[in-house]
Coordinates of C-alpha atoms in Angstrom, one line a residue:
Chain M
M1384 CA -78.7 -5.8 -89.3
A1385 CA -76.2 -8.4 -91.2
R1386 CA -74.7 -11.1 -89.3
V1387 CA -70.8 -10.7 -89.2
L1388 CA -68.7 -13.6 -88.3
L1389 CA -64.8 -13.6 -88.0
F1390 CA -62.6 -16.5 -88.0
G1391 CA -59.2 -17.5 -86.9
P1392 CA -56.8 -14.5 -86.2
L1393 CA -59.2 -11.9 -87.1
R1394 CA -61.3 -13.1 -84.3
D1395 CA -58.5 -12.8 -81.7
L1396 CA -57.6 -9.5 -83.2
A1397 CA -61.3 -8.1 -82.9
G1398 CA -62.0 -9.8 -79.4
W1399 CA -65.4 -11.1 -80.8
R1400 CA -66.7 -13.5 -83.0
E1401 CA -70.1 -12.7 -84.0
R1402 CA -72.0 -9.3 -84.2
E1403 CA -74.9 -7.9 -85.8
V1404 CA -74.1 -4.7 -87.8
A1405 CA -76.7 -2.4 -89.6
A1406 CA -75.2 -2.0 -93.3
T1407 CA -76.8 -2.3 -96.7
S1408 CA -73.7 -3.4 -98.3
L1409 CA -70.3 -4.9 -97.9
A1410 CA -68.4 -1.6 -98.2
E1411 CA -70.5 0.0 -95.8
L1412 CA -70.0 -2.7 -93.5
R1413 CA -66.2 -2.3 -93.8
S1414 CA -66.3 1.4 -93.2
L1415 CA -68.4 0.8 -90.2
L1416 CA -66.1 -1.7 -88.7
A1417 CA -62.8 0.1 -89.9
A1418 CA -64.3 3.4 -88.2
E1419 CA -64.8 1.4 -84.7
D1420 CA -61.6 -0.5 -84.9
A1421 CA -58.9 0.8 -87.3
D1422 CA -56.7 -2.5 -86.8
L1423 CA -59.6 -4.5 -87.5
G1424 CA -60.3 -2.6 -90.8
A1425 CA -56.7 -2.8 -91.8
A1426 CA -56.8 -6.8 -91.2
L1427 CA -60.0 -7.3 -92.9
G1428 CA -58.4 -5.9 -96.0
G1429 CA -55.4 -7.8 -95.7
K1430 CA -53.6 -10.2 -98.0
G1431 CA -55.5 -13.6 -98.4
V1432 CA -58.6 -12.5 -96.4
Q1433 CA -61.6 -13.8 -98.4
I1434 CA -65.4 -12.7 -97.6
A1435 CA -68.2 -15.1 -97.9
V1436 CA -72.0 -13.6 -98.0
D1437 CA -74.2 -16.3 -97.3
Q1438 CA -71.7 -18.9 -97.5
A1439 CA -70.5 -18.1 -101.0
I1440 CA -67.3 -16.4 -101.8
V1441 CA -67.6 -12.7 -103.2
R1442 CA -65.2 -10.3 -104.6
G1443 CA -65.8 -6.6 -104.6
D1444 CA -68.8 -5.1 -103.2
A1445 CA -72.2 -6.8 -102.6
P1446 CA -75.6 -5.8 -101.3
L1447 CA -76.7 -6.9 -97.9
T1448 CA -80.2 -7.7 -96.6
T1449 CA -81.2 -8.1 -92.8
R1450 CA -80.7 -11.5 -93.1
S1451 CA -77.4 -11.7 -94.8
E1452 CA -74.6 -13.7 -93.0
V1453 CA -71.0 -12.3 -94.0
A1454 CA -67.9 -14.1 -93.0
F1455 CA -64.3 -12.9 -93.1
L1456 CA -62.1 -15.7 -93.8
P1457 CA -58.4 -15.2 -93.1
P1458 CA -55.8 -17.6 -94.8
M1459 CA -57.1 -21.2 -94.1
S1460 CA -54.9 -23.6 -92.1
G1461 CA -55.8 -26.3 -93.8
G1462 CA -57.0 -29.6 -91.9
Chain T
M327 CA -70.1 -40.4 -99.6
S328 CA -69.8 -38.7 -96.3
V329 CA -68.3 -35.4 -95.1
R330 CA -68.5 -34.9 -91.3
L331 CA -67.1 -32.5 -88.8
T332 CA -67.0 -33.6 -85.2
E333 CA -66.2 -31.9 -81.9
A334 CA -66.2 -35.4 -80.2
P335 CA -63.0 -37.7 -80.3
F336 CA -63.4 -40.4 -82.8
D337 CA -61.7 -43.9 -83.3
P338 CA -60.6 -44.2 -86.9
G339 CA -60.7 -48.1 -86.5
A340 CA -64.5 -47.9 -85.6
E341 CA -64.9 -45.6 -88.8
L342 CA -63.1 -48.1 -91.1
T343 CA -65.1 -51.2 -89.5
A344 CA -68.3 -49.3 -90.7
F345 CA -66.7 -48.1 -94.1
T346 CA -65.8 -51.5 -95.2
A347 CA -68.9 -53.5 -93.9
G348 CA -70.8 -55.3 -96.5
R349 CA -68.6 -54.4 -99.6
T350 CA -68.3 -57.6 -101.7
E351 CA -67.2 -55.5 -104.9
T352 CA -64.8 -53.2 -103.5
G353 CA -61.4 -54.6 -103.8
A354 CA -59.5 -51.8 -102.2
V355 CA -59.9 -49.5 -99.3
A356 CA -57.1 -46.9 -98.5
T357 CA -57.2 -44.8 -95.4
F358 CA -55.4 -42.0 -93.8
T359 CA -55.5 -41.0 -90.2
G360 CA -53.9 -37.6 -89.0
I361 CA -53.2 -37.6 -85.5
A362 CA -52.3 -34.7 -83.2
R363 CA -48.5 -34.9 -82.5
A364 CA -47.2 -33.9 -78.9
E365 CA -43.8 -32.6 -80.5
A366 CA -42.1 -33.7 -77.2
G367 CA -44.1 -31.4 -75.0
A368 CA -44.0 -28.3 -77.6
T369 CA -47.7 -28.6 -78.4
A370 CA -50.1 -29.2 -75.6
I371 CA -53.6 -28.5 -77.3
L372 CA -54.5 -27.9 -81.0
E373 CA -57.4 -25.8 -81.6
L374 CA -59.1 -26.2 -84.8
E375 CA -62.0 -23.8 -86.0
A376 CA -64.3 -24.6 -89.1
Y377 CA -67.0 -22.4 -90.4
P378 CA -70.1 -24.7 -89.9
G379 CA -71.7 -25.5 -93.5
F380 CA -69.3 -23.8 -95.6
T381 CA -66.3 -26.0 -94.5
E382 CA -68.3 -29.2 -95.2
A383 CA -69.5 -27.5 -98.5
E384 CA -65.9 -26.7 -99.5
I385 CA -64.6 -30.1 -98.5
G386 CA -67.5 -31.8 -100.5
K387 CA -66.1 -29.8 -103.7
I388 CA -63.0 -31.4 -103.1
A389 CA -64.5 -34.9 -102.6
Q390 CA -66.5 -34.3 -106.0
Q391 CA -63.0 -33.7 -107.6
A392 CA -61.9 -36.7 -106.4
R393 CA -64.9 -38.7 -107.7
A394 CA -64.5 -37.0 -111.3
R395 CA -60.9 -38.0 -111.4
W396 CA -60.9 -41.6 -109.9
D397 CA -63.5 -44.4 -110.2
L398 CA -64.3 -44.7 -106.6
H399 CA -67.2 -46.8 -105.3
D400 CA -67.3 -44.5 -102.0
L401 CA -65.3 -42.0 -99.9
M402 CA -65.5 -40.6 -96.4
I403 CA -63.9 -37.7 -94.9
L404 CA -64.2 -37.0 -90.9
H405 CA -62.4 -34.0 -89.4
R406 CA -62.2 -33.0 -85.7
V407 CA -62.9 -29.5 -84.7
G408 CA -62.4 -27.8 -81.3
Q409 CA -59.6 -28.6 -78.6
I410 CA -57.6 -31.6 -79.7
A411 CA -55.1 -33.4 -77.3
P412 CA -51.6 -34.9 -78.6
G413 CA -52.4 -38.4 -79.7
E414 CA -55.9 -37.8 -80.7
P415 CA -57.0 -38.2 -84.4
I416 CA -57.6 -34.9 -86.3
V417 CA -58.7 -36.4 -89.7
F418 CA -59.8 -39.6 -91.1
V419 CA -60.2 -40.2 -94.9
A420 CA -61.3 -43.5 -96.6
T421 CA -61.5 -44.3 -100.3
A422 CA -63.2 -47.5 -101.7
A423 CA -62.3 -48.8 -105.4
S424 CA -62.1 -51.9 -107.3
H425 CA -58.3 -51.7 -107.4
R426 CA -55.8 -50.2 -105.1
R427 CA -54.2 -47.7 -107.3
A428 CA -57.3 -45.4 -107.6
A429 CA -58.1 -45.9 -103.9
F430 CA -54.5 -44.9 -102.8
E431 CA -54.3 -41.9 -105.2
A432 CA -57.6 -40.5 -104.5
C433 CA -56.9 -40.8 -100.6
D434 CA -53.5 -39.0 -101.0
F435 CA -55.1 -36.3 -103.2
L436 CA -57.7 -35.7 -100.7
M437 CA -55.4 -35.4 -97.8
D438 CA -53.1 -33.0 -99.7
Y439 CA -56.2 -30.9 -100.5
L440 CA -57.4 -31.0 -97.1
K441 CA -54.1 -29.9 -95.6
S442 CA -53.7 -27.1 -97.9
R443 CA -57.1 -25.6 -98.9
A444 CA -59.9 -26.7 -96.5
P445 CA -61.5 -24.0 -94.3
F446 CA -59.9 -24.4 -91.2
W447 CA -58.0 -22.2 -88.8
K448 CA -55.5 -23.9 -86.4
K449 CA -54.0 -22.5 -83.4
E450 CA -51.3 -24.4 -81.3
H451 CA -51.4 -23.9 -77.7
G452 CA -47.9 -24.6 -76.4
P453 CA -45.7 -23.8 -73.5
D454 CA -44.5 -20.6 -75.4
G455 CA -48.2 -19.4 -76.0
R456 CA -50.4 -19.7 -78.8
R457 CA -49.9 -19.2 -82.4
W458 CA -52.0 -19.5 -85.5
I459 CA -50.7 -22.0 -88.0
E460 CA -50.6 -21.7 -92.0
P461 CA -50.1 -24.7 -94.4
T462 CA -46.3 -25.3 -94.8
A463 CA -44.5 -24.7 -98.2
Q464 CA -44.5 -28.7 -98.2
D465 CA -48.2 -28.7 -98.0
H466 CA -48.4 -26.3 -101.0
A467 CA -45.8 -28.6 -102.9
D468 CA -47.8 -31.8 -102.1
R469 CA -50.9 -30.3 -103.5
D470 CA -49.3 -28.9 -106.6
R471 CA -48.3 -32.5 -107.5
W472 CA -52.1 -33.0 -108.8
D473 CA -52.2 -30.0 -111.1
Chain Y
M1216 CA -43.2 -54.1 -86.6
S1217 CA -45.5 -57.0 -87.0
V1218 CA -46.0 -59.6 -90.0
R1219 CA -48.7 -61.8 -89.2
L1220 CA -50.6 -64.7 -91.3
T1221 CA -54.2 -65.7 -90.1
E1222 CA -56.5 -68.5 -90.9
A1223 CA -59.5 -66.7 -89.4
P1224 CA -61.3 -63.7 -90.7
F1225 CA -60.2 -60.4 -89.3
D1226 CA -61.9 -57.0 -89.0
P1227 CA -59.4 -54.2 -90.4
G1228 CA -60.9 -51.6 -88.1
A1229 CA -59.8 -53.6 -85.0
E1230 CA -56.3 -53.7 -86.3
L1231 CA -56.4 -49.9 -87.0
T1232 CA -57.5 -49.2 -83.5
A1233 CA -54.8 -51.1 -81.9
F1234 CA -52.3 -49.9 -84.3
T1235 CA -53.0 -46.1 -83.7
A1236 CA -53.7 -46.5 -79.9
G1237 CA -51.2 -44.4 -77.7
R1238 CA -49.3 -42.8 -80.6
T1239 CA -48.6 -39.2 -79.5
E1240 CA -45.6 -38.4 -81.9
T1241 CA -47.0 -40.4 -85.0
G1242 CA -48.8 -37.8 -87.0
A1243 CA -49.7 -40.2 -90.1
V1244 CA -51.1 -43.6 -90.3
A1245 CA -51.9 -44.7 -93.9
T1246 CA -53.6 -48.1 -94.3
F1247 CA -54.6 -50.4 -97.0
T1248 CA -57.3 -53.1 -96.9
G1249 CA -57.6 -55.7 -99.9
I1250 CA -61.2 -57.2 -99.7
A1251 CA -62.2 -60.4 -101.7
R1252 CA -64.4 -59.4 -104.6
A1253 CA -67.5 -61.2 -105.4
E1254 CA -66.9 -60.3 -109.1
A1255 CA -70.8 -60.4 -109.6
G1256 CA -70.7 -64.1 -108.7
A1257 CA -67.8 -65.3 -111.0
T1258 CA -65.7 -66.0 -107.8
A1259 CA -67.3 -67.9 -104.8
I1260 CA -64.3 -68.7 -102.8
L1261 CA -60.5 -67.5 -103.1
E1262 CA -58.0 -70.1 -101.3
L1263 CA -54.8 -68.8 -100.3
E1264 CA -51.9 -70.8 -99.6
A1265 CA -48.7 -69.7 -97.9
Y1266 CA -45.7 -71.5 -96.8
P1267 CA -45.6 -71.2 -93.0
G1268 CA -42.4 -69.5 -91.7
F1269 CA -40.9 -68.9 -95.3
T1270 CA -43.8 -66.6 -96.3
E1271 CA -43.7 -64.5 -93.1
A1272 CA -39.9 -64.1 -93.5
E1273 CA -40.1 -63.2 -97.0
I1274 CA -42.5 -60.6 -96.3
G1275 CA -40.5 -59.4 -93.5
K1276 CA -37.5 -58.7 -96.1
I1277 CA -40.1 -56.5 -97.8
A1278 CA -40.8 -54.6 -94.7
Q1279 CA -37.3 -54.2 -93.9
Q1280 CA -37.0 -52.6 -97.4
A1281 CA -39.8 -50.1 -96.5
R1282 CA -38.0 -49.3 -93.2
A1283 CA -34.7 -48.5 -95.0
R1284 CA -36.5 -46.3 -97.6
W1285 CA -38.8 -44.2 -95.4
D1286 CA -38.6 -42.9 -91.9
L1287 CA -41.3 -45.1 -90.3
H1288 CA -42.3 -45.2 -86.7
D1289 CA -43.9 -48.6 -87.2
L1290 CA -45.8 -50.8 -89.7
M1291 CA -47.9 -54.0 -89.6
I1292 CA -48.8 -56.4 -92.3
L1293 CA -51.7 -59.1 -91.7
H1294 CA -52.6 -61.5 -94.5
R1295 CA -55.3 -64.0 -94.6
V1296 CA -54.7 -67.5 -95.6
G1297 CA -57.0 -70.5 -96.5
Q1298 CA -60.5 -70.0 -97.8
I1299 CA -61.8 -66.3 -98.3
A1300 CA -65.3 -65.6 -98.9
P1301 CA -66.4 -62.5 -101.1
G1302 CA -66.3 -59.3 -98.8
E1303 CA -63.8 -60.7 -96.5
P1304 CA -60.7 -58.7 -95.9
I1305 CA -57.6 -60.4 -97.4
V1306 CA -54.7 -58.3 -96.5
F1307 CA -54.5 -55.3 -94.0
V1308 CA -51.2 -53.1 -94.2
A1309 CA -50.6 -49.9 -91.9
T1310 CA -47.7 -47.5 -91.8
A1311 CA -46.9 -44.9 -89.4
A1312 CA -44.8 -42.0 -89.7
S1313 CA -44.2 -38.3 -88.6
H1314 CA -45.5 -37.0 -92.0
R1315 CA -48.2 -38.3 -94.3
R1316 CA -45.9 -38.6 -97.5
A1317 CA -43.7 -41.4 -95.9
A1318 CA -46.8 -43.1 -94.4
F1319 CA -48.6 -43.3 -98.0
E1320 CA -45.6 -44.0 -100.0
A1321 CA -44.5 -47.0 -97.6
C1322 CA -48.2 -48.5 -97.6
D1323 CA -48.4 -48.2 -101.3
F1324 CA -44.7 -49.8 -102.0
L1325 CA -45.6 -52.6 -99.4
M1326 CA -49.0 -53.4 -101.1
D1327 CA -47.2 -53.3 -104.6
Y1328 CA -44.7 -55.8 -103.4
L1329 CA -47.0 -58.1 -101.6
K1330 CA -49.3 -58.4 -104.8
S1331 CA -46.4 -59.1 -107.1
R1332 CA -43.6 -60.9 -104.8
A1333 CA -44.9 -62.5 -101.8
P1334 CA -45.1 -66.0 -101.5
F1335 CA -48.8 -67.1 -102.0
W1336 CA -50.4 -69.3 -104.4
K1337 CA -54.0 -68.2 -105.0
K1338 CA -56.7 -70.4 -106.5
E1339 CA -60.2 -69.1 -107.6
H1340 CA -63.0 -71.4 -107.0
G1341 CA -65.9 -70.3 -109.4
P1342 CA -68.8 -71.5 -111.2
D1343 CA -66.6 -72.6 -114.0
G1344 CA -64.3 -74.5 -111.8
R1345 CA -61.0 -73.5 -110.3
R1346 CA -58.0 -71.8 -111.6
W1347 CA -54.7 -70.8 -110.3
I1348 CA -54.0 -67.0 -110.3
E1349 CA -50.6 -65.2 -111.1
P1350 CA -49.9 -61.6 -110.6
T1351 CA -51.2 -59.4 -113.5
A1352 CA -49.0 -57.2 -115.8
Q1353 CA -50.5 -54.4 -114.0
D1354 CA -49.1 -55.9 -110.6
H1355 CA -45.8 -56.1 -112.2
A1356 CA -45.8 -52.5 -113.5
D1357 CA -47.1 -51.1 -110.1
R1358 CA -44.0 -52.7 -108.6
D1359 CA -41.6 -51.5 -111.1
R1360 CA -42.5 -47.9 -110.2
W1361 CA -40.2 -48.6 -107.1
D1362 CA -37.2 -49.6 -108.8
Chain I
M1233 CA -35.5 -89.1 -95.6
A1234 CA -35.9 -85.5 -96.7
R1235 CA -39.4 -83.9 -95.9
V1236 CA -40.7 -82.7 -99.6
L1237 CA -43.3 -80.1 -99.8
L1238 CA -45.2 -78.9 -102.9
F1239 CA -47.2 -75.9 -103.4
G1240 CA -49.9 -74.3 -105.5
P1241 CA -50.5 -76.1 -108.7
L1242 CA -47.5 -78.4 -108.2
R1243 CA -49.7 -80.0 -105.4
D1244 CA -52.5 -80.2 -107.5
L1245 CA -50.6 -81.9 -110.3
A1246 CA -49.0 -84.5 -108.1
G1247 CA -51.9 -85.2 -106.0
W1248 CA -50.0 -84.7 -102.6
R1249 CA -48.9 -81.9 -100.4
E1250 CA -46.1 -83.5 -98.3
R1251 CA -43.9 -86.7 -98.3
E1252 CA -40.9 -88.1 -96.9
V1253 CA -38.2 -89.3 -99.6
A1254 CA -34.8 -90.9 -99.2
A1255 CA -32.3 -88.8 -101.1
T1256 CA -28.8 -87.3 -100.2
S1257 CA -29.0 -84.6 -102.9
L1258 CA -31.4 -82.2 -104.6
A1259 CA -30.5 -84.0 -107.8
E1260 CA -31.1 -87.5 -106.5
L1261 CA -34.5 -86.3 -104.9
R1262 CA -35.5 -85.0 -108.5
S1263 CA -34.7 -88.0 -110.3
L1264 CA -36.6 -90.0 -107.9
L1265 CA -39.7 -88.0 -108.2
A1266 CA -39.5 -88.0 -112.0
A1267 CA -39.0 -91.6 -112.2
E1268 CA -42.2 -92.2 -110.1
D1269 CA -44.2 -89.4 -112.0
A1270 CA -42.9 -88.1 -115.3
D1271 CA -45.6 -85.2 -115.5
L1272 CA -44.3 -84.0 -111.9
G1273 CA -40.7 -84.3 -112.8
A1274 CA -41.2 -81.9 -115.8
A1275 CA -43.4 -79.5 -113.7
L1276 CA -40.6 -79.3 -111.0
G1277 CA -37.9 -78.2 -113.5
G1278 CA -40.5 -75.9 -115.1
K1279 CA -40.1 -72.3 -115.8
G1280 CA -40.3 -70.1 -112.5
V1281 CA -40.4 -73.0 -110.1
Q1282 CA -38.0 -72.0 -107.1
I1283 CA -36.6 -74.6 -104.6
A1284 CA -36.1 -73.8 -100.9
V1285 CA -34.0 -76.2 -98.9
D1286 CA -34.6 -75.5 -95.1
Q1287 CA -36.7 -72.4 -96.1
A1288 CA -33.7 -70.7 -98.2
I1289 CA -33.9 -70.7 -101.8
V1290 CA -31.1 -72.8 -103.6
R1291 CA -30.0 -72.8 -107.2
G1292 CA -28.5 -75.9 -108.8
D1293 CA -27.6 -79.0 -106.6
A1294 CA -27.5 -79.2 -102.9
P1295 CA -26.6 -81.7 -100.4
L1296 CA -29.6 -83.1 -98.2
T1297 CA -29.7 -84.5 -94.9
T1298 CA -32.4 -86.8 -93.1
R1299 CA -33.7 -83.6 -91.7
S1300 CA -33.8 -81.3 -94.7
E1301 CA -37.0 -79.7 -95.7
V1302 CA -37.3 -79.2 -99.7
A1303 CA -40.0 -77.1 -101.0
F1304 CA -40.8 -76.7 -104.6
L1305 CA -42.3 -73.1 -105.1
P1306 CA -44.2 -72.5 -108.4
P1307 CA -44.6 -68.9 -109.6
M1308 CA -46.1 -66.9 -106.7
S1309 CA -49.6 -65.3 -107.0
G1310 CA -48.6 -62.5 -104.6
G1311 CA -51.3 -61.4 -101.8

């Protein structure tokens, strides 16, 4: 059960901010989310969306443990 | 050095008083305060979202860049999150150095990076509804001055 | 707009609190605080002399130049005169504008002119006696950036 | 009786800050001061010394009235 966090417009689009999802990799997590909500799935792969696993930006796939925190970060607004 | 997020309104003057207290060797303190604009009623409320922990760490990296680039005695960054009303301060940056050029340039640099790269998501709640904001072309151009 | 000289110590934070109060359209406030340095005991007391009336008027001309050059909502300049101890603020400049670039540049400009052209006479009382100070080459170079 | 003000190092050199001097022009005032104190006279004509009459900088000679305020301003230190 990875903890998934959505920020900014992604949260508005999905209608949730935080969920637990059973997935052992980022790739699996993304297909589970896309299968449930195709719009969200497309947005998560959208331009400028970065992914942080345990608060570190990752590119490509990454293994997840039951304690992983996965954050989808849309383009940042700045302060 | 301090990097803080706060949900509560803050007084930039009180922050400056604390930041300058007891500095007998500093010489120069520059500050910047960003304030939510009402834009003649077009923006009622600004909503700023951060990723707690991650956002402070990313801002801390920007602060380290400033310290590597200028000879600073100290710096502080305080940023509001949550619902912000017009007239309320959003961000306060202070830099302390022996001489004013380092203090000014580091403060200016920190603001340019905060405005264009810091992990915040910003929504305006106005009379025409809500919209998410991204950095402006000017924000990117300001930041590119430092490359 | 305000230009003031003061014989009494002042708190830059209290000045900033008053300067930012009630601004719903300002967006950006930049400040600079100059603090008397102890220089590891080399300077015990700084003595600043002004020509009352003339000094404020000359600083007012610099302020008008800043207003002509940048789109400012407001500015203030507060300057200590008399005997100043290490750690005490000497000068406080604040600028308010819609956007941060104007606020930063005008504040920086005002300080460069104050440091090189404002009618003050400055004496250091140190362990080796007293000496009158003139602007440094760096002060002149900083000011020439704006020509 | 014009009121004469000295600032900065000029004041230290002369040993006074303010005096009344009977003079009807700046040129007359300067020769009176120089006749009394030759070092001060030389310093008042020194490099970078500006003169303000009634708080306005003047160059060359200027008439003085009994209410004139004459200030000798050595090179300024800045703030």
